[in-house]
CSV table of C-alpha atoms and ligand atoms in Angstrom, one decimal:
chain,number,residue,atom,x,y,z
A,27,UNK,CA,136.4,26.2,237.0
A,28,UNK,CA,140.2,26.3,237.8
A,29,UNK,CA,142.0,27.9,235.2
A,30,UNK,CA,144.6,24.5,235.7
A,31,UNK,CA,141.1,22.5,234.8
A,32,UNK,CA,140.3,24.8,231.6
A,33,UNK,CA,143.5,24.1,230.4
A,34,UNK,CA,143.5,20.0,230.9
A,35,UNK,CA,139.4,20.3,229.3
A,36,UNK,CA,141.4,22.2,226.2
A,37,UNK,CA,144.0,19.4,226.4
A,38,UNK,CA,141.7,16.6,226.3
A,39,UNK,CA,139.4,18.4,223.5
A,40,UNK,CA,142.7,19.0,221.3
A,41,UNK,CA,143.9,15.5,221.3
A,42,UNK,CA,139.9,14.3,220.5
A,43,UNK,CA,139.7,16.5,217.6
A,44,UNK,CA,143.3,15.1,216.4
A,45,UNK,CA,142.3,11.3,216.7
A,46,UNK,CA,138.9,12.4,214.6
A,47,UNK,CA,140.9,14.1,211.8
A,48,UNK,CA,143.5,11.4,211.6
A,49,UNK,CA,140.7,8.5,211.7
A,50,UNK,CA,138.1,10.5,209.5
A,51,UNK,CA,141.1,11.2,206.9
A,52,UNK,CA,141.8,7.9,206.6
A,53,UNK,CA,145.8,8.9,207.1
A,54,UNK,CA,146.6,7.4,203.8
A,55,UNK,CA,146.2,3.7,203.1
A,56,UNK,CA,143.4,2.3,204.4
A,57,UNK,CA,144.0,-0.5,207.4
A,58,UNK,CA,141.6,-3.7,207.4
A,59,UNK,CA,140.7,-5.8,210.2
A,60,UNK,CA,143.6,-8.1,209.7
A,61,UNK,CA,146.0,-4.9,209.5
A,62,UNK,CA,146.6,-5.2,206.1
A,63,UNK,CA,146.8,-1.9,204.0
A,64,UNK,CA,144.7,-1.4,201.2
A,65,UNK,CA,146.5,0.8,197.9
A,66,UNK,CA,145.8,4.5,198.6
A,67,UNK,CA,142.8,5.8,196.0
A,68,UNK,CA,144.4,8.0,193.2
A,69,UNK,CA,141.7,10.7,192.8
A,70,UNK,CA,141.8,13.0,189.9
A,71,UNK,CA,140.0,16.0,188.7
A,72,UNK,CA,138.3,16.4,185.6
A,73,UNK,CA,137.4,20.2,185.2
A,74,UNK,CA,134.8,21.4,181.8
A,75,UNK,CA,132.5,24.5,181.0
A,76,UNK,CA,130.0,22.7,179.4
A,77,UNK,CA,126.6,21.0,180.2
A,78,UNK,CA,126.1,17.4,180.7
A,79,UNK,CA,124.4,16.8,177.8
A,80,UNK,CA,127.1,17.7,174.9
A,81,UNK,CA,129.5,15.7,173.5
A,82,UNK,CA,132.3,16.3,175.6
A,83,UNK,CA,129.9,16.2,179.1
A,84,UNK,CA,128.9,12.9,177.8
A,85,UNK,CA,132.6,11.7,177.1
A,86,UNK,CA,134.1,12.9,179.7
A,87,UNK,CA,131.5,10.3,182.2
A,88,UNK,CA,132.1,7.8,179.9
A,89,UNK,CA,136.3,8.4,180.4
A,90,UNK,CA,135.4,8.3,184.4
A,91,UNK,CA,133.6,5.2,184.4
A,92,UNK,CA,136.2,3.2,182.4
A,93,UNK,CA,139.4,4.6,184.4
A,94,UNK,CA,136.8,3.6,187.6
A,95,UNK,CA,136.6,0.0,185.6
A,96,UNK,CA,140.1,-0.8,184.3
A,97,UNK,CA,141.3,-0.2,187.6
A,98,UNK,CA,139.1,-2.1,189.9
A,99,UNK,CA,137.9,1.0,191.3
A,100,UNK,CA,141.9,2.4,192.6
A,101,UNK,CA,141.7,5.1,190.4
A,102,UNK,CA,138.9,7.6,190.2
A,103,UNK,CA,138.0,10.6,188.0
A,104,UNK,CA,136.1,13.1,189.4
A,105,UNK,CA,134.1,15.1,186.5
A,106,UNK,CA,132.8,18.6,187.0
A,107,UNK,CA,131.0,20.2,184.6
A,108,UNK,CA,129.4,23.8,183.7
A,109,UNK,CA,132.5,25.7,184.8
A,110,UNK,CA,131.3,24.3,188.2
A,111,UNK,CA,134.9,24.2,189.1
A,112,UNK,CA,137.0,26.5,187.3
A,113,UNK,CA,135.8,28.8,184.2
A,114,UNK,CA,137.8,28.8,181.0
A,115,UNK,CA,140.0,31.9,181.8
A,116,UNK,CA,141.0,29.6,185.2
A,117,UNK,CA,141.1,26.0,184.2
A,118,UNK,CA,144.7,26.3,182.0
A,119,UNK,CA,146.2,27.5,185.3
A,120,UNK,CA,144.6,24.8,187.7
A,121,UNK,CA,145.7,22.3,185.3
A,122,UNK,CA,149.4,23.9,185.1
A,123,UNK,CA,149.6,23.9,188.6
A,124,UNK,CA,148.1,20.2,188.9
A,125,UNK,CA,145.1,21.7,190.8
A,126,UNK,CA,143.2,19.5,188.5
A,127,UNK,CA,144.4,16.7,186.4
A,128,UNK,CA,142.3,16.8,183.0
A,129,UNK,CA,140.5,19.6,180.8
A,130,UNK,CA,139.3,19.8,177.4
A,131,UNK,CA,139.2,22.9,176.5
A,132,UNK,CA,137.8,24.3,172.5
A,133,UNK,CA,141.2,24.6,171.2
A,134,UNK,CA,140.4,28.2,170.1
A,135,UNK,CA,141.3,28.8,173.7
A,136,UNK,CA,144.9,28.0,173.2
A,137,UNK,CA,145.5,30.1,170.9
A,138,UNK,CA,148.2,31.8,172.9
A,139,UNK,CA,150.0,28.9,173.3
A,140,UNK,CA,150.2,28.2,169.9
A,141,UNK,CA,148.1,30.0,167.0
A,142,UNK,CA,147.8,27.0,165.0
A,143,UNK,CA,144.4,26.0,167.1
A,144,UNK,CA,142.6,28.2,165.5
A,145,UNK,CA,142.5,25.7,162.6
A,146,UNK,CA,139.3,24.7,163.5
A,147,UNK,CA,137.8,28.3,163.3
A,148,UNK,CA,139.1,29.1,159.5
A,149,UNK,CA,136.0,29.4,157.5
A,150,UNK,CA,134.0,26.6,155.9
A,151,UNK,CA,137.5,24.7,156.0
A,152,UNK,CA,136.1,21.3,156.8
A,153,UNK,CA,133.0,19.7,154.8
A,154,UNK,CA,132.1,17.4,157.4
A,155,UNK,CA,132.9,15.5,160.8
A,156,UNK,CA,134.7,13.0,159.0
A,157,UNK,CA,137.1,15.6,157.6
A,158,UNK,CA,137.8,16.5,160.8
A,159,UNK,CA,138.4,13.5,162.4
A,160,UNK,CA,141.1,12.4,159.6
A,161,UNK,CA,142.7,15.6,160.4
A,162,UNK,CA,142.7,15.1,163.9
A,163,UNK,CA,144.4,11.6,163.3
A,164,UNK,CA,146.7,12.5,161.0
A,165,UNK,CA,150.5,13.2,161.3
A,166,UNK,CA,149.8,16.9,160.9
A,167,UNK,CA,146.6,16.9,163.5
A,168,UNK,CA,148.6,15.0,166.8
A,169,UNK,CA,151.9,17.0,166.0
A,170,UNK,CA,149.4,20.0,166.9
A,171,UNK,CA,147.7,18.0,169.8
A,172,UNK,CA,151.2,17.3,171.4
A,173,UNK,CA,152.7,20.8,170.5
A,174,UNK,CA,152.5,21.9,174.3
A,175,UNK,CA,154.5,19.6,175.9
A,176,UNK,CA,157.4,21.8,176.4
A,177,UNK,CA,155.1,24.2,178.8
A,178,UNK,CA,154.0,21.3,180.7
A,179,UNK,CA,151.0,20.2,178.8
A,180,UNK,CA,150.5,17.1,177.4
A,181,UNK,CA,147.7,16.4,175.0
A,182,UNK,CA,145.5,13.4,175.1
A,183,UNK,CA,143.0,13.2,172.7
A,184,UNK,CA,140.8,15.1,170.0
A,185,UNK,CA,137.5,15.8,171.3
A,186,UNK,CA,135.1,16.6,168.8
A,187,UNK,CA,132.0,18.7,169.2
A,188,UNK,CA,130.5,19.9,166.0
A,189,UNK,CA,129.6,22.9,163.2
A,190,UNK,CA,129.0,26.5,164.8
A,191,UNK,CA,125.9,28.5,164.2
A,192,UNK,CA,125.1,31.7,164.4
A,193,UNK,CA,122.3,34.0,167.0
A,194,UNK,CA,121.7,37.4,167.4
A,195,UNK,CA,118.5,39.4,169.0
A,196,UNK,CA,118.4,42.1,166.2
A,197,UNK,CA,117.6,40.9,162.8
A,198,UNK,CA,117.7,37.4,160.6
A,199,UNK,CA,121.2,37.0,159.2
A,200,UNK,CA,120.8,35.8,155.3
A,201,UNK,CA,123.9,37.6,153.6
A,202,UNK,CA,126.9,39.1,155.2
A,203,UNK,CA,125.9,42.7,154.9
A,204,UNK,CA,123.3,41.5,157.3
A,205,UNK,CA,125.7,41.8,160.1
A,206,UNK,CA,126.8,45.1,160.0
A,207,UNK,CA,127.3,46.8,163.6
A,208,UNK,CA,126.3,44.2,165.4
A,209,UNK,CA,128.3,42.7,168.1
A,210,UNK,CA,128.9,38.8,169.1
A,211,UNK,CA,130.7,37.4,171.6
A,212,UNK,CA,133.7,34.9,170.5
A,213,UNK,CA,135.7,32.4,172.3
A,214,UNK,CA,138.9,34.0,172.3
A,215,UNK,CA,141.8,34.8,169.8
A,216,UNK,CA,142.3,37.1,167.1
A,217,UNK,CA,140.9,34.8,164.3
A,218,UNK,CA,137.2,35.3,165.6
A,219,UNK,CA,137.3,38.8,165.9
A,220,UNK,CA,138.9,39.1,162.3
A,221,UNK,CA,136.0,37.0,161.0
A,222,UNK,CA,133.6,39.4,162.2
A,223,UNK,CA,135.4,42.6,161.4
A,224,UNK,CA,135.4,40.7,158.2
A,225,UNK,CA,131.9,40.9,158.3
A,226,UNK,CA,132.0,44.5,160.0
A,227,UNK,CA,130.5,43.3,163.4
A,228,UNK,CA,132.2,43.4,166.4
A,229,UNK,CA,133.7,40.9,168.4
A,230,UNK,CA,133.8,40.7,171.9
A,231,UNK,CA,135.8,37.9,173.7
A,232,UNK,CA,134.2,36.7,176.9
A,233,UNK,CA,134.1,33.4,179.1
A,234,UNK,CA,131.8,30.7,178.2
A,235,UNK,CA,129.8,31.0,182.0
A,236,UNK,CA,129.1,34.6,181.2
A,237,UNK,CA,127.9,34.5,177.4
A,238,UNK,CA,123.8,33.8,178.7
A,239,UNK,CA,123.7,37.1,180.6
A,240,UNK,CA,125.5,39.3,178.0
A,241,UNK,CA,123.2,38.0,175.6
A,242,UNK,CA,120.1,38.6,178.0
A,243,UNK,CA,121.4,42.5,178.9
A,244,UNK,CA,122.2,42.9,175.3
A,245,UNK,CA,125.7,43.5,176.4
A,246,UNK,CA,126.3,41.3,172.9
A,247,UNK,CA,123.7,40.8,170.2
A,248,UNK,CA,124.6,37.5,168.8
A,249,UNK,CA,127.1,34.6,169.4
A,250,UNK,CA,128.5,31.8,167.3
A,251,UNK,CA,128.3,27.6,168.9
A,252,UNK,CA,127.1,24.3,168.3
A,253,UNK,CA,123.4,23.1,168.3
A,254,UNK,CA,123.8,21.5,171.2
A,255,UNK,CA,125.6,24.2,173.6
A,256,UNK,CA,123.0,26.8,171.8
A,257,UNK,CA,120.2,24.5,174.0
A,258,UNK,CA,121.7,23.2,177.2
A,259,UNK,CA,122.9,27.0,178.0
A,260,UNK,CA,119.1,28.0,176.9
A,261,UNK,CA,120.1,31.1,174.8
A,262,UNK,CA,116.9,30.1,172.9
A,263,UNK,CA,115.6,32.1,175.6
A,264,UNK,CA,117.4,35.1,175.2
A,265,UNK,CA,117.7,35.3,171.1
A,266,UNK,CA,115.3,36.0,168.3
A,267,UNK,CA,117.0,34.4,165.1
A,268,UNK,CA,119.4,31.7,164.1
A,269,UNK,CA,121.1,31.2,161.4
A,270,UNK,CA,122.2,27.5,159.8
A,271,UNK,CA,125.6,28.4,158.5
A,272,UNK,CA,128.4,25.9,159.7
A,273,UNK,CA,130.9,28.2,159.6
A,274,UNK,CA,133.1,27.0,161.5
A,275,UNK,CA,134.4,24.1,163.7
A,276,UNK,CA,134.3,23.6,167.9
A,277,UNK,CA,136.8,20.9,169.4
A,278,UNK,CA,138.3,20.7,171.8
A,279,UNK,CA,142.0,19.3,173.0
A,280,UNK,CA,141.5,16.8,176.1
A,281,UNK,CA,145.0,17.9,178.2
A,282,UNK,CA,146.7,16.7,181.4
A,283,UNK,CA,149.6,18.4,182.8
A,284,UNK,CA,153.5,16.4,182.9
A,285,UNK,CA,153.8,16.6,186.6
A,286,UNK,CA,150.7,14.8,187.1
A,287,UNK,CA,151.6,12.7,184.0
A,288,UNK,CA,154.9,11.5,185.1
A,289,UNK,CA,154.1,11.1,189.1
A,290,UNK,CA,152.0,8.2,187.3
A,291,UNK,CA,152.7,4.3,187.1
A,292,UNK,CA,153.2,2.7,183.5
A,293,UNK,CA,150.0,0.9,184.7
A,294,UNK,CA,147.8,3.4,185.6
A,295,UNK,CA,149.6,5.4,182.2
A,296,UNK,CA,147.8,2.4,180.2
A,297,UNK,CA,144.6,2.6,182.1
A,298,UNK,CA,143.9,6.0,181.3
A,299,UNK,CA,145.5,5.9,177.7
A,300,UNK,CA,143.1,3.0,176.9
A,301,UNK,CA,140.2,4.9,178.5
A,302,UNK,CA,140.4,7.9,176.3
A,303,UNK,CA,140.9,6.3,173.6
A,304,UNK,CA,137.3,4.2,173.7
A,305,UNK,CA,135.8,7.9,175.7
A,306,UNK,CA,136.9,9.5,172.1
A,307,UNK,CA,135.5,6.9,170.1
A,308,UNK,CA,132.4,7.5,172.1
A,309,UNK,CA,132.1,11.3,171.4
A,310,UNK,CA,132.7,10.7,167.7
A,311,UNK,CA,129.9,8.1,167.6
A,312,UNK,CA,127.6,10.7,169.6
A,313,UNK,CA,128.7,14.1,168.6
A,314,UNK,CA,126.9,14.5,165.2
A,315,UNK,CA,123.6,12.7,166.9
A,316,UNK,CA,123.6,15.2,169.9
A,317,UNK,CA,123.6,17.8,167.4
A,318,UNK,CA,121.1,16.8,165.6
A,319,UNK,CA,118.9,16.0,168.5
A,320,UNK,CA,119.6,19.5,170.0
A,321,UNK,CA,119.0,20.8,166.5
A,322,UNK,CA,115.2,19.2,166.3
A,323,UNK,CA,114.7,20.6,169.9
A,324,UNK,CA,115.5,24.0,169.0
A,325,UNK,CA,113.7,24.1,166.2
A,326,UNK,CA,110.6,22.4,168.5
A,327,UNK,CA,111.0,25.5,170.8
A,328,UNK,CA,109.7,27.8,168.6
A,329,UNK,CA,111.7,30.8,170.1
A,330,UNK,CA,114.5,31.3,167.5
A,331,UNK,CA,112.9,32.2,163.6
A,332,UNK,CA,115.2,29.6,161.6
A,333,UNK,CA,117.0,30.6,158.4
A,334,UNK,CA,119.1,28.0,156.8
A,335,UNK,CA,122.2,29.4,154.2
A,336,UNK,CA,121.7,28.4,150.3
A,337,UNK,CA,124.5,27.9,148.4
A,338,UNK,CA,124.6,31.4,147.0
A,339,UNK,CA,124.9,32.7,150.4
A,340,UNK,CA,127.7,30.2,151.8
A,341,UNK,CA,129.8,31.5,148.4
A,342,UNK,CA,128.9,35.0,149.3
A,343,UNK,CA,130.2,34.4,152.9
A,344,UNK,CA,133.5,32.2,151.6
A,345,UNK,CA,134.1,35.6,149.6
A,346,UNK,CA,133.4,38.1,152.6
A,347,UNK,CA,135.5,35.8,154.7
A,348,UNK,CA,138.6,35.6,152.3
A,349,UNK,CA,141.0,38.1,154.3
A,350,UNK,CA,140.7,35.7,157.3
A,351,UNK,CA,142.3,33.5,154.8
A,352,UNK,CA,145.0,36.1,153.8
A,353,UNK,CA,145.7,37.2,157.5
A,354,UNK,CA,145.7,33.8,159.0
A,355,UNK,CA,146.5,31.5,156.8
A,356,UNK,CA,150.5,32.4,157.3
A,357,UNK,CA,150.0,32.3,161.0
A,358,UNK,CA,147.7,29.0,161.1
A,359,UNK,CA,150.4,27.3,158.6
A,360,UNK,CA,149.5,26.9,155.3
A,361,UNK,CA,150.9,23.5,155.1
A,362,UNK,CA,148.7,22.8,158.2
A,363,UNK,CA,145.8,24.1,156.5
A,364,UNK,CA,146.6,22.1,153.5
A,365,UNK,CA,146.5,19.2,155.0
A,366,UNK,CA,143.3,19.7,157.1
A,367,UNK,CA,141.8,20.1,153.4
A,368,UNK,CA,143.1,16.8,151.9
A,369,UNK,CA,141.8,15.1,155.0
B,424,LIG,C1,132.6,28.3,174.1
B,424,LIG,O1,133.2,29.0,174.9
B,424,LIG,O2,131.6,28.7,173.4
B,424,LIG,C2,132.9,26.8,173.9
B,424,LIG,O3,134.3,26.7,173.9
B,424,LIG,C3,132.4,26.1,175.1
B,424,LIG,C4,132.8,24.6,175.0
B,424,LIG,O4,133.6,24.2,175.8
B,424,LIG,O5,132.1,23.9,174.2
């Protein structure tokens, strides 16, 4: 062929593979036969660590399908779960720069945008989920949820997930002598590791993706989470004891960014505000059942040797935990703290 002809065959391919891309796009709004345009589809992303089957997988559907709902299908949340989309040392970034729309991280990961968070970690500080959820709702608990604003988060919602536990591969853990040398992995932030130094283990920060692993090449001996992230991430498989303590809390802040926020109608504003409100009313009702569930399936397993804390060991762990107390206590805010008691 011509090299004249080679150049009109590239012409003729150029312009096909423009229509395509502008038809297959859709260009925008869609046209119907009688030319009208349809509204344009606003797609968001919804961007979590977790499994499916946890409280805040489960919540999270249960927000898409009612923004899918209350909008007659013009507004649609796209949910990925199991760090499938970011990992929790990327999704604060994405959702910063509006690469994704919603997260809800465990607020002991933003602990660097303000310390206060790590409420939820301070030892044996709330008796039950109820506690916690008057905390969360109280003047105290959504001044905390909509500290962030001024870096360009806005909080939505508490999301609750439950009481942590601890595992380890080395030895039952009855008394807090019992952890001495060992070394867990924590979420993040200075409050975790102080706990264990309390307890004169080590702590190791690492993302939530990578904790199986570490605990299967014994990079870390133990770790510290819900019943029901100890089973969907399978570290049953991987650890020899558990210990019943509830030490601690896991919840999580649901957060969008203000960009997003304010590019938004009032309309579509209400839509998603009413949705998380009923999505957080759902994780309440299912949070402590999921728990429980994932508790009786561990247990079922057979793979982790079970010891439950009396009372005289909590007191003795309140006591080895105390200089969390004195250390964090100013930094937390002990009015904050104060209030999370009286909850
Ligand atoms: C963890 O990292 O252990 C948890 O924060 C994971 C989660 O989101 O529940």
């Amino acid at each position: 062929m011509k090299r004249r002809s080679w150049i009109a065959l590239l012409g003729v391919l150029l312009i096909g593979i423009f229509a395509f891309t502008i038809v297959g796009c859709g260009g925008g709004g869609e046209s119907t036969e009688g030319g009208s345009e349809q509204p344009e589809k606003l797609v968001m992303k919804f961007s979590h660590v977790v499994a499916e089957k946890t409280p805040k997988g489960q919540a999270a559907l249960k927000f898409a399908k009612l923004v899918a709902e209350k909008s007659g299908g013009t507004m649609e949340v796209q949910v990925y779960p199991s760090s499938s989309l970011y990992t929790d040392h990327e999704e604060l970034e994405a959702l910063i720069s509006n690469n994704c729309q919603f997260i809800a991280p465990s607020v002991t990961k933003l602990v660097k945008l303000n310390p206060s968070f790590q409420i939820v970690d301070m030892p044996f500080l709330f008796k039950d989920s109820q506690q916690a959820y008057n905390f969360f709702d109280s003047e105290e608990g959504q001044a905390l949820l909509h500290s962030l604003e001024d870096k360009g988060i806005l909080g939505l919602a508490w999301w609750p997930n439950g009481t942590k536990n601890f595992t380890n591969s080395v030895r039952p853990l009855k008394r807090p002598e019992d952890f001495k040398n060992l070394k867990f992995r924590t979420q993040s932030g200075a409050l975790l590791t102080a706990q264990f130094e309390a307890l004169d283990a080590g702590a190791q920060p690492m993302a939530f993706s990578e904790v199986y692993q570490a605990l299967q090449n014994g990079t870390v001996d133990g770790q510290e989470n819900t019943f029901n992230n100890i089973w969907t991430q399978k570290y049953p498989e991987v650890q020899k004891y558990m210990t019943v303590s509830h030490h601690g809390r896991l919840d999580y802040a649901v957060l969008t960014n203000t960009t997003f926020w304010n590019s938004l109608t009032d309309e579509q504003k209400q839509i998603i505000t009413e949705a998380m409100e009923e999505a957080t009313a759902y994780a309440r009702e299912l949070a402590d059942k999921l728990n429980q569930d994932a508790f009786e399936k561990i247990k079922e397993s057979g793979k982790l040797e079970i010891y439950t804390l009396t009372d005289e060991d909590r007191q003795a762990f309140i006591e080895a935990m105390q200089p969390v107390y004195d250390e964090f206590g100013p930094k937390i805010g002990e009015d904050l703290i104060e209030a999370a008691r009286n909850s």
